[in-house]
GROMACS .gro file of C-alpha atoms in nm:
model
  204
    1MET     CA    1  -2.031 -21.380   6.036
    2SER     CA    2  -1.846 -21.618   6.271
    3GLU     CA    3  -1.961 -21.913   6.059
    4LEU     CA    4  -1.812 -21.749   5.750
    5ARG     CA    5  -1.480 -21.690   5.924
    6THR     CA    6  -1.447 -22.058   6.013
    7ALA     CA    7  -1.565 -22.209   5.684
    8HIS     CA    8  -1.399 -22.522   5.549
    9VAL     CA    9  -1.294 -22.435   5.193
   10VAL     CA   10  -1.165 -22.683   4.936
   11VAL     CA   11  -0.989 -22.539   4.631
   12VAL     CA   12  -0.952 -22.775   4.335
   13GLY     CA   13  -0.652 -22.682   4.121
   14GLY     CA   14  -0.311 -22.557   4.228
   15GLY     CA   15  -0.221 -22.310   3.954
   16VAL     CA   16  -0.175 -21.936   4.002
   17ILE     CA   17  -0.545 -21.871   4.066
   18GLY     CA   18  -0.602 -22.174   4.287
   19LEU     CA   19  -0.296 -22.106   4.500
   20SER     CA   20  -0.390 -21.738   4.530
   21VAL     CA   21  -0.743 -21.821   4.644
   22ALA     CA   22  -0.620 -22.084   4.890
   23TRP     CA   23  -0.360 -21.848   5.036
   24ARG     CA   24  -0.605 -21.559   5.074
   25ALA     CA   25  -0.878 -21.779   5.221
   26ALA     CA   26  -0.642 -21.935   5.475
   27ALA     CA   27  -0.496 -21.596   5.566
   28ALA     CA   28  -0.853 -21.476   5.629
   29GLY     CA   29  -0.899 -21.751   5.888
   30HIS     CA   30  -1.066 -22.030   5.693
   31ARG     CA   31  -0.965 -22.394   5.706
   32VAL     CA   32  -0.842 -22.456   5.352
   33GLN     CA   33  -0.750 -22.770   5.160
   34LEU     CA   34  -0.608 -22.752   4.809
   35VAL     CA   35  -0.663 -23.059   4.591
   36ASP     CA   36  -0.412 -23.111   4.312
   37PRO     CA   37  -0.179 -23.405   4.239
   38GLU     CA   38   0.100 -23.164   4.133
   39PRO     CA   39   0.037 -22.809   4.255
   40ALA     CA   40   0.235 -22.524   4.100
   41SER     CA   41   0.265 -22.710   3.770
   42GLY     CA   42   0.050 -22.747   3.459
   43ALA     CA   43  -0.048 -22.449   3.246
   44SER     CA   44   0.062 -22.195   3.506
   45PHE     CA   45   0.413 -22.340   3.506
   46VAL     CA   46   0.459 -22.296   3.129
   47ALA     CA   47   0.267 -21.969   3.088
   48GLY     CA   48   0.425 -21.660   2.939
   49GLY     CA   49   0.365 -21.444   3.244
   50MET     CA   50   0.233 -21.148   3.042
   51LEU     CA   51   0.037 -20.884   3.231
   52ALA     CA   52  -0.015 -20.678   2.920
   53PRO     CA   53  -0.371 -20.549   2.876
   54ILE     CA   54  -0.242 -20.228   2.719
   55ALA     CA   55  -0.022 -20.388   2.453
   56GLU     CA   56  -0.300 -20.640   2.380
   57ALA     CA   57  -0.571 -20.373   2.348
   58TRP     CA   58  -0.762 -20.323   2.024
   59PRO     CA   59  -1.023 -20.076   1.894
   60GLY     CA   60  -1.372 -20.167   2.010
   61GLU     CA   61  -1.252 -20.337   2.328
   62GLU     CA   62  -1.247 -20.032   2.552
   63GLU     CA   63  -1.430 -20.200   2.839
   64LEU     CA   64  -1.184 -20.490   2.834
   65LEU     CA   65  -0.892 -20.246   2.834
   66GLU     CA   66  -1.038 -20.066   3.135
   67LEU     CA   67  -1.095 -20.392   3.323
   68GLY     CA   68  -0.744 -20.516   3.244
   69SER     CA   69  -0.589 -20.185   3.344
   70THR     CA   70  -0.772 -20.187   3.677
   71SER     CA   71  -0.644 -20.538   3.743
   72LEU     CA   72  -0.293 -20.434   3.639
   73GLU     CA   73  -0.293 -20.148   3.890
   74ARG     CA   74  -0.353 -20.398   4.172
   75TRP     CA   75  -0.067 -20.631   4.080
   76PRO     CA   76   0.222 -20.442   4.248
   77GLY     CA   77   0.040 -20.439   4.582
   78PHE     CA   78  -0.047 -20.806   4.546
   79ALA     CA   79   0.315 -20.888   4.458
   80ASP     CA   80   0.447 -20.697   4.760
   81GLU     CA   81   0.209 -20.882   4.993
   82LEU     CA   82   0.308 -21.213   4.835
   83SER     CA   83   0.678 -21.147   4.890
   84ARG     CA   84   0.620 -21.057   5.253
   85ALA     CA   85   0.399 -21.361   5.318
   86SER     CA   86   0.629 -21.610   5.144
   87GLY     CA   87   0.975 -21.468   5.206
   88LEU     CA   88   1.041 -21.520   4.835
   89PRO     CA   89   1.049 -21.290   4.530
   90SER     CA   90   0.711 -21.254   4.361
   91GLY     CA   91   0.863 -21.249   4.013
   92LEU     CA   92   0.696 -20.920   3.916
   93ARG     CA   93   0.871 -20.727   3.638
   94ARG     CA   94   0.797 -20.361   3.568
   95GLU     CA   95   0.990 -20.289   3.246
   96GLY     CA   96   0.682 -20.266   3.026
   97THR     CA   97   0.611 -20.447   2.700
   98LEU     CA   98   0.797 -20.444   2.371
   99VAL     CA   99   0.576 -20.532   2.072
  100VAL     CA  100   0.765 -20.607   1.751
  101GLY     CA  101   0.689 -20.661   1.384
  102VAL     CA  102   0.878 -20.835   1.106
  103ASP     CA  103   0.699 -20.724   0.788
  104SER     CA  104   0.484 -20.448   0.643
  105ALA     CA  105   0.161 -20.612   0.764
  106ASP     CA  106   0.296 -20.619   1.119
  107ARG     CA  107   0.404 -20.256   1.089
  108ALA     CA  108   0.053 -20.159   0.979
  109GLU     CA  109  -0.096 -20.333   1.284
  110LEU     CA  110   0.156 -20.167   1.511
  111ASP     CA  111   0.071 -19.827   1.365
  112GLU     CA  112  -0.300 -19.893   1.424
  113LEU     CA  113  -0.234 -20.006   1.781
  114ALA     CA  114  -0.013 -19.704   1.852
  115GLY     CA  115  -0.275 -19.467   1.721
  116TYR     CA  116  -0.549 -19.634   1.921
  117LEU     CA  117  -0.348 -19.628   2.246
  118SER     CA  118  -0.259 -19.263   2.193
  119ARG     CA  119  -0.628 -19.177   2.146
  120GLN     CA  120  -0.701 -19.359   2.471
  121GLY     CA  121  -0.443 -19.146   2.651
  122ARG     CA  122  -0.196 -19.434   2.689
  123SER     CA  123   0.178 -19.389   2.661
  124VAL     CA  124   0.334 -19.563   2.361
  125THR     CA  125   0.653 -19.504   2.162
  126ARG     CA  126   0.709 -19.610   1.800
  127LEU     CA  127   1.052 -19.765   1.742
  128SER     CA  128   1.260 -19.849   1.436
  129GLY     CA  129   1.409 -20.193   1.397
  130ARG     CA  130   1.745 -20.061   1.511
  131GLU     CA  131   1.591 -19.901   1.821
  132VAL     CA  132   1.408 -20.224   1.908
  133ARG     CA  133   1.727 -20.428   1.883
  134ARG     CA  134   1.910 -20.177   2.100
  135LEU     CA  135   1.650 -20.237   2.373
  136GLU     CA  136   1.644 -20.614   2.319
  137PRO     CA  137   1.973 -20.732   2.161
  138SER     CA  138   1.855 -21.093   2.126
  139LEU     CA  139   1.612 -20.992   1.850
  140GLY     CA  140   1.730 -21.066   1.496
  141PRO     CA  141   1.758 -20.842   1.191
  142ALA     CA  142   1.419 -20.957   1.061
  143VAL     CA  143   1.249 -20.730   1.316
  144ARG     CA  144   1.166 -20.410   1.130
  145GLY     CA  145   0.999 -20.206   1.400
  146GLY     CA  146   0.808 -20.209   1.724
  147LEU     CA  147   0.629 -20.031   2.004
  148GLU     CA  148   0.744 -19.967   2.357
  149VAL     CA  149   0.448 -19.981   2.599
  150PRO     CA  150   0.569 -19.873   2.944
  151GLY     CA  151   0.242 -19.926   3.132
  152ASP     CA  152   0.238 -20.305   3.115
  153LEU     CA  153   0.389 -20.552   3.360
  154ALA     CA  154   0.507 -20.912   3.343
  155VAL     CA  155   0.568 -21.185   3.597
  156ASP     CA  156   0.813 -21.472   3.616
  157ASN     CA  157   0.538 -21.729   3.657
  158ARG     CA  158   0.761 -21.995   3.811
  159SER     CA  159   0.885 -21.754   4.077
  160ALA     CA  160   0.526 -21.648   4.144
  161LEU     CA  161   0.415 -22.010   4.178
  162ALA     CA  162   0.694 -22.088   4.425
  163ALA     CA  163   0.604 -21.781   4.630
  164LEU     CA  164   0.233 -21.863   4.622
  165ARG     CA  165   0.291 -22.218   4.738
  166ALA     CA  166   0.516 -22.096   5.020
  167ALA     CA  167   0.262 -21.831   5.124
  168ALA     CA  168  -0.022 -22.084   5.118
  169THR     CA  169   0.180 -22.328   5.326
  170ALA     CA  170   0.270 -22.057   5.578
  171ALA     CA  171  -0.099 -21.961   5.604
  172GLY     CA  172  -0.191 -22.320   5.692
  173VAL     CA  173  -0.326 -22.455   5.364
  174GLU     CA  174  -0.340 -22.837   5.361
  175PHE     CA  175  -0.232 -22.986   5.027
  176VAL     CA  176  -0.415 -23.298   4.909
  177ALA     CA  177  -0.204 -23.468   4.641
  178ALA     CA  178  -0.485 -23.636   4.448
  179PRO     CA  179  -0.684 -23.566   4.133
  180ALA     CA  180  -1.044 -23.450   4.176
  181ARG     CA  181  -1.302 -23.648   3.981
  182ALA     CA  182  -1.601 -23.420   4.045
  183VAL     CA  183  -1.705 -23.114   4.244
  184ARG     CA  184  -2.056 -23.094   4.388
  185ALA     CA  185  -2.215 -22.870   4.648
  186GLY     CA  186  -2.028 -22.941   4.967
  187VAL     CA  187  -1.835 -23.240   4.830
  188VAL     CA  188  -1.519 -23.294   4.626
  189GLU     CA  189  -1.488 -23.646   4.488
  190LEU     CA  190  -1.138 -23.791   4.468
  191GLU     CA  191  -1.036 -24.118   4.304
  192ASP     CA  192  -1.093 -24.329   4.613
  193SER     CA  193  -1.253 -24.095   4.868
  194THR     CA  194  -1.448 -23.771   4.914
  195VAL     CA  195  -1.377 -23.444   5.093
  196ASP     CA  196  -1.672 -23.272   5.260
  197CYS     CA  197  -1.663 -22.896   5.291
  198ASP     CA  198  -1.864 -22.576   5.325
  199VAL     CA  199  -1.732 -22.426   5.000
  200ALA     CA  200  -1.579 -22.608   4.701
  201ALA     CA  201  -1.404 -22.394   4.443
  202PRO     CA  202  -1.279 -22.557   4.119
  203LEU     CA  203  -1.001 -22.334   3.988
  204ALA     CA  204  -0.705 -22.359   3.755
   0.00000   0.00000   0.00000
């Protein structure tokens, strides 16, 4: 057990997942290095920040809905811990999801989704185009209807990335500003050197 607590961990990739793993590993007492030429950038920086397994559910994907919902339930606690560890806002938003449609085909899909969510015991409210625009005034007149799904969350991904980087830094993560060429058991190959470690985790 003592060997596990003092492991040297190298995380390759400084997106949301990589930064989260590095922060948690360092906070647990490991020596952690994160390899990324530009951490807190890339796909995570331009992502939509949707935490919406309920609004994205579909008939036949009940197991995926359950898995996503379980993950969703853990986000507020994770966000609170992140804010405390970083001293920065986590970016979590709790307003729910608004799903909109602009034509009859969209309305048919929304009706199917609303019916499915209701059968699964999920809260959902059908809205007219006027009601949707009252909730979100920036939507144009082409929007003919929508659904309000209060159970979903969202996150300002750039705020989350800033908080994750600050939390990782505070926990003692060492940032290695270099691209990784390959990851093998116990070794991360950089362009002109290698990093030896106990655990190498390639993550986005």
